[in-house]
């Protein structure tokens, strides 16, 4: 099975490391795995046997604004189509809202969004400083995730998506992050 992971870059912490661990575990089990980074920024080591593809040149960031997301989506759609010539993806998983939104705009095939945080907590923090921005953010999350296939990293995150964000009509599967006890 060919499985791809769409991330903004590999410079962050928990979510990016979890994706790398998942890709490594799947590759060890004989699956073909690929990491597709919207930005070619790599701080963490790539797992053996996992392909890496980026939309930008090394260390180049992309614009996070309205136009930047749409340009990235066009590039992502083109790259996914090119990669599928060799073998199609049976599953594409994006993680974190920016990568989720770009993958949604690209109409990525067999796409699931992996939700790693309680999004309502983020909205609550915003509401204490800027209620209008918080209202826009929750509206954005409902629009992005409503009716989509979602992977929640815990039961709590899944419940937050349903009750805190209001995406009750989405398909939400709970798949906890892997944990390497020996490490």
CSV table of N, CA and C in Angstrom, one decimal:
chain,number,residue,atom,x,y,z
A,1,UNK,N,0.8,-1.2,0.0
A,1,UNK,CA,0.0,0.0,0.0
A,1,UNK,C,0.9,1.2,0.0
A,2,UNK,N,0.6,2.3,-0.8
A,2,UNK,CA,1.3,3.5,-0.8
A,2,UNK,C,0.6,4.5,0.0
A,3,UNK,N,1.3,5.1,1.0
A,3,UNK,CA,0.7,6.1,1.9
A,3,UNK,C,1.6,7.3,1.9
A,4,UNK,N,0.9,8.5,1.7
A,4,UNK,CA,1.7,9.7,1.7
A,4,UNK,C,1.2,10.6,2.9
A,5,UNK,N,2.1,11.4,3.4
A,5,UNK,CA,1.9,12.3,4.5
A,5,UNK,C,2.2,13.7,4.0
A,6,UNK,N,1.3,14.6,4.1
A,6,UNK,CA,1.5,16.0,3.7
A,6,UNK,C,1.6,16.9,5.0
A,7,UNK,N,2.8,17.5,5.1
A,7,UNK,CA,3.1,18.4,6.2
A,7,UNK,C,3.6,19.8,5.7
A,8,UNK,N,3.5,20.8,6.5
A,8,UNK,CA,4.0,22.1,6.1
A,8,UNK,C,5.5,22.0,5.8
A,9,UNK,N,6.2,21.4,6.8
A,9,UNK,CA,7.7,21.2,6.8
A,9,UNK,C,8.0,20.2,7.9
A,10,UNK,N,9.3,19.9,8.0
A,10,UNK,CA,9.8,19.0,9.1
A,10,UNK,C,10.6,19.8,10.1
A,11,UNK,N,10.2,21.0,10.4
A,11,UNK,CA,10.9,21.8,11.4
A,11,UNK,C,10.3,21.8,12.8
A,12,UNK,N,9.0,21.5,12.8
A,12,UNK,CA,8.3,21.6,14.1
A,12,UNK,C,8.5,20.4,15.0
A,13,UNK,N,7.7,20.3,16.0
A,13,UNK,CA,7.9,19.4,17.1
A,13,UNK,C,7.1,18.1,17.0
A,14,UNK,N,6.1,18.1,17.9
A,14,UNK,CA,5.3,16.9,18.1
A,14,UNK,C,4.6,16.3,16.9
A,15,UNK,N,3.8,17.1,16.2
A,15,UNK,CA,3.0,16.6,15.1
A,15,UNK,C,4.0,16.0,14.0
A,16,UNK,N,5.0,16.7,13.7
A,16,UNK,CA,5.9,16.3,12.6
A,16,UNK,C,6.7,15.1,13.0
A,17,UNK,N,7.1,15.0,14.3
A,17,UNK,CA,7.8,13.8,14.7
A,17,UNK,C,6.9,12.6,14.7
A,18,UNK,N,5.6,12.8,15.1
A,18,UNK,CA,4.7,11.7,15.1
A,18,UNK,C,4.5,11.2,13.7
A,19,UNK,N,4.4,12.1,12.7
A,19,UNK,CA,4.2,11.7,11.3
A,19,UNK,C,5.4,10.8,10.9
A,20,UNK,N,6.6,11.3,11.2
A,20,UNK,CA,7.8,10.5,10.9
A,20,UNK,C,7.8,9.1,11.5
A,21,UNK,N,7.4,9.1,12.8
A,21,UNK,CA,7.3,7.8,13.4
A,21,UNK,C,6.3,6.8,12.8
A,22,UNK,N,5.2,7.4,12.4
A,22,UNK,CA,4.1,6.6,11.7
A,22,UNK,C,4.6,6.1,10.4
A,23,UNK,N,5.3,7.0,9.6
A,23,UNK,CA,5.8,6.6,8.3
A,23,UNK,C,6.9,5.5,8.5
A,24,UNK,N,7.7,5.7,9.5
A,24,UNK,CA,8.8,4.7,9.7
A,24,UNK,C,8.1,3.3,10.0
A,25,UNK,N,7.1,3.3,10.9
A,25,UNK,CA,6.5,2.1,11.3
A,25,UNK,C,5.8,1.4,10.1
A,26,UNK,N,5.2,2.2,9.3
A,26,UNK,CA,4.5,1.6,8.1
A,26,UNK,C,5.5,1.1,7.1
A,27,UNK,N,6.6,1.8,6.9
A,27,UNK,CA,7.7,1.4,6.0
A,27,UNK,C,8.3,0.0,6.5
A,28,UNK,N,8.5,-0.1,7.8
A,28,UNK,CA,9.0,-1.3,8.4
A,28,UNK,C,8.0,-2.5,8.1
A,29,UNK,N,6.8,-2.2,8.0
A,29,UNK,CA,5.8,-3.2,7.7
A,29,UNK,C,5.5,-3.5,6.2
A,30,UNK,N,6.4,-2.9,5.4
A,30,UNK,CA,6.3,-3.2,4.0
A,30,UNK,C,5.5,-2.2,3.1
A,31,UNK,N,5.0,-1.2,3.7
A,31,UNK,CA,4.2,-0.2,3.0
A,31,UNK,C,5.2,0.8,2.4
A,32,UNK,N,4.8,1.4,1.2
A,32,UNK,CA,5.6,2.4,0.6
A,32,UNK,C,5.1,3.7,1.2
A,33,UNK,N,6.0,4.5,1.8
A,33,UNK,CA,5.6,5.8,2.4
A,33,UNK,C,6.4,6.9,1.8
A,34,UNK,N,5.7,8.1,1.8
A,34,UNK,CA,6.3,9.3,1.2
A,34,UNK,C,5.9,10.4,2.1
A,35,UNK,N,6.8,11.3,2.4
A,35,UNK,CA,6.5,12.6,3.0
A,35,UNK,C,6.5,13.7,2.0
A,36,UNK,N,5.5,14.5,1.9
A,36,UNK,CA,5.4,15.6,1.0
A,36,UNK,C,5.3,16.8,1.8
A,37,UNK,N,6.4,17.6,1.7
A,37,UNK,CA,6.5,18.9,2.5
A,37,UNK,C,6.1,20.0,1.6
A,38,UNK,N,5.3,20.9,2.1
A,38,UNK,CA,5.0,22.1,1.4
A,38,UNK,C,6.2,23.1,1.3
A,39,UNK,N,7.1,23.0,2.3
A,39,UNK,CA,8.3,23.8,2.3
A,39,UNK,C,9.5,22.8,2.5
A,40,UNK,N,10.6,23.0,1.8
A,40,UNK,CA,11.7,22.1,1.9
A,40,UNK,C,12.6,22.6,3.1
A,41,UNK,N,12.0,22.4,4.3
A,41,UNK,CA,12.7,22.7,5.6
A,41,UNK,C,12.7,21.4,6.4
A,42,UNK,N,13.9,20.8,6.6
A,42,UNK,CA,14.0,19.6,7.3
A,42,UNK,C,15.0,19.7,8.4
A,43,UNK,N,14.5,19.5,9.6
A,43,UNK,CA,15.3,19.5,10.8
A,43,UNK,C,15.4,18.1,11.4
A,44,UNK,N,14.4,17.2,11.2
A,44,UNK,CA,14.4,15.9,11.7
A,44,UNK,C,14.9,14.9,10.6
A,45,UNK,N,15.5,13.8,11.1
A,45,UNK,CA,15.9,12.8,10.2
A,45,UNK,C,14.8,12.0,9.5
A,46,UNK,N,14.9,11.8,8.2
A,46,UNK,CA,13.8,11.1,7.5
A,46,UNK,C,14.0,9.6,7.8
A,47,UNK,N,12.9,8.8,8.0
A,47,UNK,CA,13.0,7.4,8.2
A,47,UNK,C,13.5,6.7,7.0
A,48,UNK,N,14.3,5.6,7.2
A,48,UNK,CA,14.8,4.8,6.1
A,48,UNK,C,13.6,4.2,5.3
A,49,UNK,N,13.7,4.3,4.0
A,49,UNK,CA,12.7,3.7,3.2
A,49,UNK,C,11.5,4.6,2.9
A,50,UNK,N,11.6,5.8,3.4
A,50,UNK,CA,10.5,6.8,3.1
A,50,UNK,C,11.0,7.8,2.1
A,51,UNK,N,10.2,8.1,1.1
A,51,UNK,CA,10.5,9.1,0.1
A,51,UNK,C,10.2,10.5,0.7
A,52,UNK,N,10.9,11.4,0.1
A,52,UNK,CA,10.7,12.8,0.5
A,52,UNK,C,10.6,13.7,-0.7
A,53,UNK,N,9.6,14.5,-0.7
A,53,UNK,CA,9.3,15.4,-1.8
A,53,UNK,C,8.9,16.8,-1.2
A,54,UNK,N,9.3,17.9,-1.9
A,54,UNK,CA,9.0,19.2,-1.4
A,54,UNK,C,8.6,20.1,-2.5
A,55,UNK,N,7.7,21.1,-2.2
A,55,UNK,CA,7.2,22.0,-3.2
A,55,UNK,C,8.1,23.1,-3.5
A,56,UNK,N,9.1,23.4,-2.6
A,56,UNK,CA,10.0,24.5,-2.7
A,56,UNK,C,11.4,24.0,-2.7
A,57,UNK,N,12.3,25.0,-3.0
A,57,UNK,CA,13.7,24.7,-2.9
A,57,UNK,C,14.1,24.7,-1.5
A,58,UNK,N,15.3,24.1,-1.2
A,58,UNK,CA,15.7,24.0,0.2
A,58,UNK,C,15.7,25.3,1.0
A,59,UNK,N,15.1,25.3,2.2
A,59,UNK,CA,15.0,26.4,3.1
A,59,UNK,C,14.1,27.5,2.6
A,60,UNK,N,13.4,27.3,1.6
A,60,UNK,CA,12.4,28.3,1.1
A,60,UNK,C,11.1,28.1,1.7
A,61,UNK,N,10.5,29.2,2.2
A,61,UNK,CA,9.2,29.2,2.8
A,61,UNK,C,8.2,29.6,1.8
A,62,UNK,N,6.9,29.2,2.0
A,62,UNK,CA,5.8,29.6,1.1
A,62,UNK,C,5.0,30.6,1.8
A,63,UNK,N,4.3,31.4,1.1
A,63,UNK,CA,3.4,32.4,1.7
A,63,UNK,C,2.2,31.6,2.3
A,64,UNK,N,1.8,32.1,3.5
A,64,UNK,CA,0.7,31.4,4.3
A,64,UNK,C,-0.6,32.1,4.0
A,65,UNK,N,-0.6,33.2,3.2
A,65,UNK,CA,-1.8,33.9,2.9
A,65,UNK,C,-2.8,33.2,2.0
A,66,UNK,N,-3.8,33.9,1.6
A,66,UNK,CA,-4.9,33.4,0.7
A,66,UNK,C,-4.3,32.9,-0.6
A,67,UNK,N,-3.5,33.7,-1.2
A,67,UNK,CA,-2.9,33.4,-2.5
A,67,UNK,C,-1.9,32.3,-2.4
A,68,UNK,N,-1.1,32.4,-1.3
A,68,UNK,CA,0.0,31.4,-1.1
A,68,UNK,C,-0.6,30.0,-0.9
A,69,UNK,N,-1.7,29.9,-0.2
A,69,UNK,CA,-2.3,28.6,-0.1
A,69,UNK,C,-2.8,28.0,-1.4
A,70,UNK,N,-3.3,28.9,-2.2
A,70,UNK,CA,-3.9,28.4,-3.5
A,70,UNK,C,-2.7,28.0,-4.5
A,71,UNK,N,-1.6,28.8,-4.5
A,71,UNK,CA,-0.5,28.5,-5.3
A,71,UNK,C,0.1,27.1,-4.8
A,72,UNK,N,0.2,27.0,-3.5
A,72,UNK,CA,0.8,25.7,-3.0
A,72,UNK,C,-0.1,24.6,-3.3
A,73,UNK,N,-1.5,24.8,-3.3
A,73,UNK,CA,-2.4,23.7,-3.7
A,73,UNK,C,-2.2,23.3,-5.1
A,74,UNK,N,-2.0,24.2,-6.0
A,74,UNK,CA,-1.8,23.9,-7.4
A,74,UNK,C,-0.5,23.1,-7.6
A,75,UNK,N,0.6,23.5,-6.9
A,75,UNK,CA,1.8,22.8,-6.9
A,75,UNK,C,1.7,21.4,-6.3
A,76,UNK,N,0.9,21.3,-5.2
A,76,UNK,CA,0.7,20.0,-4.6
A,76,UNK,C,-0.1,19.1,-5.5
A,77,UNK,N,-1.1,19.6,-6.1
A,77,UNK,CA,-1.9,18.7,-7.0
A,77,UNK,C,-1.1,18.2,-8.2
A,78,UNK,N,-0.2,19.1,-8.7
A,78,UNK,CA,0.7,18.7,-9.8
A,78,UNK,C,1.7,17.6,-9.3
A,79,UNK,N,2.3,17.8,-8.2
A,79,UNK,CA,3.2,16.8,-7.6
A,79,UNK,C,2.6,15.5,-7.4
A,80,UNK,N,1.4,15.5,-6.7
A,80,UNK,CA,0.7,14.3,-6.4
A,80,UNK,C,0.3,13.5,-7.7
A,81,UNK,N,-0.1,14.2,-8.7
A,81,UNK,CA,-0.4,13.6,-10.0
A,81,UNK,C,0.9,13.0,-10.6
A,82,UNK,N,2.0,13.7,-10.5
A,82,UNK,CA,3.3,13.2,-11.0
A,82,UNK,C,3.7,11.9,-10.3
A,83,UNK,N,3.6,12.0,-8.9
A,83,UNK,CA,4.0,10.8,-8.1
A,83,UNK,C,3.1,9.6,-8.4
A,84,UNK,N,1.9,9.9,-8.6
A,84,UNK,CA,0.9,8.8,-8.9
A,84,UNK,C,1.2,8.0,-10.2
A,85,UNK,N,1.9,8.6,-11.1
A,85,UNK,CA,2.3,7.9,-12.3
A,85,UNK,C,3.0,6.6,-12.1
A,86,UNK,N,3.9,6.7,-11.0
A,86,UNK,CA,4.7,5.5,-10.6
A,86,UNK,C,3.8,4.5,-9.9
A,87,UNK,N,3.0,5.0,-8.9
A,87,UNK,CA,2.1,4.2,-8.2
A,87,UNK,C,1.1,5.1,-7.5
A,88,UNK,N,-0.2,4.9,-7.5
A,88,UNK,CA,-1.1,5.8,-6.9
A,88,UNK,C,-1.1,5.6,-5.4
A,89,UNK,N,-1.4,6.7,-4.7
A,89,UNK,CA,-1.6,6.7,-3.3
A,89,UNK,C,-2.9,6.1,-2.9
A,90,UNK,N,-2.9,5.1,-2.0
A,90,UNK,CA,-4.1,4.6,-1.5
A,90,UNK,C,-4.6,5.4,-0.3
A,91,UNK,N,-3.7,6.2,0.3
A,91,UNK,CA,-4.1,7.0,1.4
A,91,UNK,C,-3.1,8.2,1.5
A,92,UNK,N,-3.7,9.4,1.7
A,92,UNK,CA,-2.9,10.6,1.9
A,92,UNK,C,-3.4,11.2,3.2
A,93,UNK,N,-2.5,11.5,4.1
A,93,UNK,CA,-2.8,12.1,5.4
A,93,UNK,C,-2.1,13.4,5.6
A,94,UNK,N,-2.9,14.5,5.8
A,94,UNK,CA,-2.2,15.8,6.1
A,94,UNK,C,-2.3,16.0,7.6
A,95,UNK,N,-1.4,16.8,8.1
A,95,UNK,CA,-1.5,17.1,9.5
A,95,UNK,C,-1.2,18.6,9.7
A,96,UNK,N,-1.9,19.1,10.7
A,96,UNK,CA,-2.0,20.5,11.1
A,96,UNK,C,-2.8,21.4,10.1
A,97,UNK,N,-3.5,22.4,10.5
A,97,UNK,CA,-4.4,23.1,9.7
A,97,UNK,C,-3.9,23.7,8.4
A,98,UNK,N,-2.7,24.2,8.4
A,98,UNK,CA,-2.3,24.8,7.1
A,98,UNK,C,-2.1,23.7,6.0
A,99,UNK,N,-1.4,22.6,6.4
A,99,UNK,CA,-1.3,21.5,5.4
A,99,UNK,C,-2.6,20.9,5.1
A,100,UNK,N,-3.5,20.8,6.0
A,100,UNK,CA,-4.9,20.3,5.8
A,100,UNK,C,-5.6,21.2,4.7
A,101,UNK,N,-5.5,22.5,4.9
A,101,UNK,CA,-6.2,23.4,4.0
A,101,UNK,C,-5.6,23.3,2.6
A,102,UNK,N,-4.3,23.2,2.5
A,102,UNK,CA,-3.7,23.2,1.2
A,102,UNK,C,-4.0,21.8,0.5
A,103,UNK,N,-4.0,20.7,1.2
A,103,UNK,CA,-4.4,19.4,0.7
A,103,UNK,C,-5.9,19.4,0.2
A,104,UNK,N,-6.7,20.1,1.0
A,104,UNK,CA,-8.1,20.1,0.6
A,104,UNK,C,-8.3,21.0,-0.6
A,105,UNK,N,-7.6,22.1,-0.7
A,105,UNK,CA,-7.7,22.9,-1.9
A,105,UNK,C,-7.1,22.2,-3.1
A,106,UNK,N,-6.1,21.3,-2.9
A,106,UNK,CA,-5.5,20.5,-4.0
A,106,UNK,C,-6.4,19.4,-4.4
A,107,UNK,N,-7.5,19.1,-3.7
A,107,UNK,CA,-8.3,18.0,-3.9
A,107,UNK,C,-7.5,16.7,-3.9
A,108,UNK,N,-6.7,16.5,-2.9
A,108,UNK,CA,-5.8,15.4,-2.8
A,108,UNK,C,-6.7,14.1,-2.8
A,109,UNK,N,-6.3,13.1,-3.5
A,109,UNK,CA,-7.1,11.8,-3.5
A,109,UNK,C,-6.9,11.0,-2.2
A,110,UNK,N,-7.9,10.3,-1.9
A,110,UNK,CA,-7.9,9.4,-0.7
A,110,UNK,C,-7.4,10.2,0.5
A,111,UNK,N,-7.8,11.4,0.8
A,111,UNK,CA,-7.3,12.3,1.7
A,111,UNK,C,-8.0,12.2,3.1
A,112,UNK,N,-7.2,12.1,4.1
A,112,UNK,CA,-7.7,12.3,5.5
A,112,UNK,C,-6.9,13.4,6.2
A,113,UNK,N,-7.6,14.1,7.0
A,113,UNK,CA,-6.9,15.2,7.8
A,113,UNK,C,-6.6,14.6,9.2
A,114,UNK,N,-5.4,14.7,9.7
A,114,UNK,CA,-5.0,14.2,11.0
A,114,UNK,C,-5.0,15.3,12.0
A,115,UNK,N,-5.9,15.3,12.9
A,115,UNK,CA,-6.0,16.4,13.9
A,115,UNK,C,-5.3,16.0,15.2
A,116,UNK,N,-4.2,16.8,15.5
A,116,UNK,CA,-3.3,16.5,16.6
A,116,UNK,C,-3.5,17.4,17.8
A,117,UNK,N,-4.4,18.3,17.7
A,117,UNK,CA,-4.6,19.2,18.9
A,117,UNK,C,-6.1,19.5,19.1
A,118,UNK,N,-6.4,19.9,20.3
A,118,UNK,CA,-7.8,20.3,20.6
A,118,UNK,C,-8.0,21.7,20.0
A,119,UNK,N,-8.6,21.8,18.9
A,119,UNK,CA,-8.8,23.1,18.2
A,119,UNK,C,-9.6,24.1,19.0
A,120,UNK,N,-10.6,23.6,19.8
A,120,UNK,CA,-11.4,24.6,20.5
A,120,UNK,C,-10.6,25.3,21.6
A,121,UNK,N,-9.5,24.7,22.1
A,121,UNK,CA,-8.6,25.4,23.0
A,121,UNK,C,-7.9,26.6,22.4
A,122,UNK,N,-7.5,26.4,21.1
A,122,UNK,CA,-6.9,27.5,20.4
A,122,UNK,C,-7.9,28.6,20.1
A,123,UNK,N,-9.1,28.2,19.8
A,123,UNK,CA,-10.2,29.2,19.5
A,123,UNK,C,-10.5,30.0,20.8
A,124,UNK,N,-10.5,29.3,22.0
A,124,UNK,CA,-10.8,29.9,23.3
A,124,UNK,C,-9.7,30.9,23.6
A,125,UNK,N,-8.4,30.5,23.4
A,125,UNK,CA,-7.3,31.5,23.6
A,125,UNK,C,-7.5,32.7,22.7
A,126,UNK,N,-7.8,32.5,21.5
A,126,UNK,CA,-8.0,33.7,20.6
A,126,UNK,C,-9.2,34.5,21.1
A,127,UNK,N,-10.2,33.9,21.6
A,127,UNK,CA,-11.4,34.6,22.0
A,127,UNK,C,-11.2,35.6,23.1
A,128,UNK,N,-10.2,35.3,24.0
A,128,UNK,CA,-9.9,36.1,25.1
A,128,UNK,C,-9.2,37.4,24.6
A,129,UNK,N,-8.6,37.4,23.4
A,129,UNK,CA,-7.8,38.5,22.9
A,129,UNK,C,-8.6,39.2,21.8
A,130,UNK,N,-9.2,38.4,20.9
A,130,UNK,CA,-9.9,38.9,19.7
A,130,UNK,C,-11.1,38.1,19.3
A,131,UNK,N,-12.2,38.4,19.9
A,131,UNK,CA,-13.4,37.5,19.7
A,131,UNK,C,-13.8,37.4,18.2
A,132,UNK,N,-13.6,38.4,17.4
A,132,UNK,CA,-13.9,38.4,16.0
A,132,UNK,C,-13.0,37.4,15.3
A,133,UNK,N,-11.7,37.4,15.6
A,133,UNK,CA,-10.8,36.5,15.0
A,133,UNK,C,-11.1,35.0,15.4
A,134,UNK,N,-11.5,34.9,16.7
A,134,UNK,CA,-11.9,33.5,17.1
A,134,UNK,C,-13.1,33.0,16.4
A,135,UNK,N,-14.1,33.9,16.1
A,135,UNK,CA,-15.3,33.5,15.4
A,135,UNK,C,-14.9,33.1,13.9
A,136,UNK,N,-14.0,33.9,13.3
A,136,UNK,CA,-13.5,33.5,12.0
A,136,UNK,C,-12.8,32.2,12.0
A,137,UNK,N,-12.0,31.9,13.0
A,137,UNK,CA,-11.2,30.7,13.1
A,137,UNK,C,-12.1,29.5,13.2
A,138,UNK,N,-13.1,29.5,14.1
A,138,UNK,CA,-14.0,28.4,14.3
A,138,UNK,C,-14.8,28.2,13.0
A,139,UNK,N,-15.2,29.2,12.3
A,139,UNK,CA,-15.9,29.1,11.1
A,139,UNK,C,-15.0,28.4,10.0
A,140,UNK,N,-13.7,28.8,10.0
A,140,UNK,CA,-12.8,28.2,9.1
A,140,UNK,C,-12.6,26.7,9.3
A,141,UNK,N,-12.5,26.3,10.6
A,141,UNK,CA,-12.4,24.9,11.0
A,141,UNK,C,-13.6,24.1,10.6
A,142,UNK,N,-14.8,24.7,10.9
A,142,UNK,CA,-16.0,24.0,10.5
A,142,UNK,C,-16.1,23.8,9.0
A,143,UNK,N,-15.7,24.8,8.2
A,143,UNK,CA,-15.7,24.7,6.8
A,143,UNK,C,-14.7,23.7,6.3
A,144,UNK,N,-13.5,23.7,6.9
A,144,UNK,CA,-12.5,22.8,6.4
A,144,UNK,C,-12.8,21.4,6.8
A,145,UNK,N,-13.2,21.1,8.0
A,145,UNK,CA,-13.3,19.8,8.5
A,145,UNK,C,-14.7,19.2,8.5
A,146,UNK,N,-15.7,20.0,8.3
A,146,UNK,CA,-17.1,19.5,8.3
A,146,UNK,C,-17.3,18.6,7.1
A,147,UNK,N,-17.8,17.4,7.4
A,147,UNK,CA,-18.0,16.4,6.4
A,147,UNK,C,-16.8,15.7,5.8
A,148,UNK,N,-15.7,15.9,6.4
A,148,UNK,CA,-14.4,15.2,5.9
A,148,UNK,C,-14.1,14.0,6.7
A,149,UNK,N,-13.2,13.2,6.2
A,149,UNK,CA,-12.6,12.1,6.9
A,149,UNK,C,-11.5,12.6,7.8
A,150,UNK,N,-11.6,12.4,9.1
A,150,UNK,CA,-10.6,12.9,10.0
A,150,UNK,C,-10.1,11.8,10.9
A,151,UNK,N,-8.8,12.0,11.2
A,151,UNK,CA,-8.1,11.1,12.2
A,151,UNK,C,-7.8,11.9,13.4
A,152,UNK,N,-8.3,11.6,14.5
A,152,UNK,CA,-8.1,12.2,15.8
A,152,UNK,C,-7.0,11.4,16.6
A,153,UNK,N,-6.0,12.1,17.2
A,153,UNK,CA,-5.0,11.4,17.8
A,153,UNK,C,-5.4,10.8,19.2
A,154,UNK,N,-6.6,11.2,19.7
A,154,UNK,CA,-7.1,10.7,21.0
A,154,UNK,C,-8.6,10.8,21.0
A,155,UNK,N,-9.2,10.1,21.9
A,155,UNK,CA,-10.7,10.3,22.1
A,155,UNK,C,-11.0,11.7,22.4
A,156,UNK,N,-10.2,12.4,23.2
A,156,UNK,CA,-10.4,13.7,23.6
A,156,UNK,C,-10.4,14.7,22.4
A,157,UNK,N,-9.5,14.5,21.5
A,157,UNK,CA,-9.4,15.3,20.3
A,157,UNK,C,-10.6,15.0,19.4
A,158,UNK,N,-11.0,13.8,19.4
A,158,UNK,CA,-12.2,13.4,18.6
A,158,UNK,C,-13.5,14.1,19.2
A,159,UNK,N,-13.6,14.0,20.5
A,159,UNK,CA,-14.8,14.7,21.1
A,159,UNK,C,-14.7,16.2,21.0
A,160,UNK,N,-13.5,16.8,21.0
A,160,UNK,CA,-13.4,18.2,20.8
A,160,UNK,C,-13.8,18.6,19.4
A,161,UNK,N,-13.5,17.8,18.4
A,161,UNK,CA,-14.0,18.0,17.0
A,161,UNK,C,-15.5,18.0,17.0
A,162,UNK,N,-16.1,17.1,17.6
A,162,UNK,CA,-17.6,17.0,17.6
A,162,UNK,C,-18.2,18.1,18.4
A,163,UNK,N,-17.9,18.2,19.7
A,163,UNK,CA,-18.6,19.1,20.6
A,163,UNK,C,-18.0,20.6,20.5
A,164,UNK,N,-16.7,20.7,20.5
A,164,UNK,CA,-16.0,22.0,20.6
A,164,UNK,C,-16.0,22.7,19.3
A,165,UNK,N,-15.8,22.0,18.2
A,165,UNK,CA,-15.8,22.6,16.9
A,165,UNK,C,-17.1,22.5,16.1
A,166,UNK,N,-17.8,21.4,16.4
A,166,UNK,CA,-19.1,21.2,15.7
A,166,UNK,C,-19.0,20.5,14.4
A,167,UNK,N,-18.1,19.5,14.2
A,167,UNK,CA,-18.0,18.8,13.0
A,167,UNK,C,-18.6,17.4,13.1
A,168,UNK,N,-19.8,17.3,13.7
A,168,UNK,CA,-20.5,16.1,14.0
A,168,UNK,C,-20.7,15.2,12.8
A,169,UNK,N,-20.8,15.8,11.6
A,169,UNK,CA,-21.2,15.0,10.4
A,169,UNK,C,-19.9,14.5,9.7
A,170,UNK,N,-18.8,14.7,10.3
A,170,UNK,CA,-17.5,14.2,9.7
A,170,UNK,C,-17.3,12.7,10.2
A,171,UNK,N,-16.6,12.0,9.4
A,171,UNK,CA,-16.1,10.7,9.8
A,171,UNK,C,-14.9,10.8,10.6
A,172,UNK,N,-14.9,10.5,11.9
A,172,UNK,CA,-13.8,10.7,12.8
A,172,UNK,C,-13.3,9.4,13.3
A,173,UNK,N,-12.1,9.0,13.0
A,173,UNK,CA,-11.5,7.8,13.5
A,173,UNK,C,-10.4,8.2,14.5
A,174,UNK,N,-10.4,7.5,15.6
A,174,UNK,CA,-9.3,7.8,16.6
A,174,UNK,C,-8.2,6.8,16.4
A,175,UNK,N,-7.0,7.3,16.1
A,175,UNK,CA,-5.8,6.5,16.0
A,175,UNK,C,-4.7,7.2,16.8
A,176,UNK,N,-4.4,6.7,18.0
A,176,UNK,CA,-3.4,7.3,18.8
A,176,UNK,C,-2.0,7.4,18.2
A,177,UNK,N,-1.2,8.4,18.6
A,177,UNK,CA,0.1,8.5,18.1
A,177,UNK,C,0.9,7.2,18.5
A,178,UNK,N,1.9,6.8,17.7
A,178,UNK,CA,2.7,5.7,18.2
A,178,UNK,C,3.6,6.1,19.2
A,179,UNK,N,4.0,5.2,20.1
A,179,UNK,CA,5.0,5.5,21.1
A,179,UNK,C,6.0,4.4,21.2
A,180,UNK,N,7.3,4.8,21.1
A,180,UNK,CA,8.4,3.8,21.1
A,180,UNK,C,8.9,3.7,22.5
A,181,UNK,N,8.4,2.6,23.2
A,181,UNK,CA,8.8,2.4,24.6
A,181,UNK,C,10.3,2.2,24.8
A,182,UNK,N,10.9,1.5,23.9
A,182,UNK,CA,12.3,1.2,24.0
A,182,UNK,C,13.2,2.5,23.8
A,183,UNK,N,12.7,3.5,23.1
A,183,UNK,CA,13.4,4.7,23.0
A,183,UNK,C,13.3,5.6,24.2
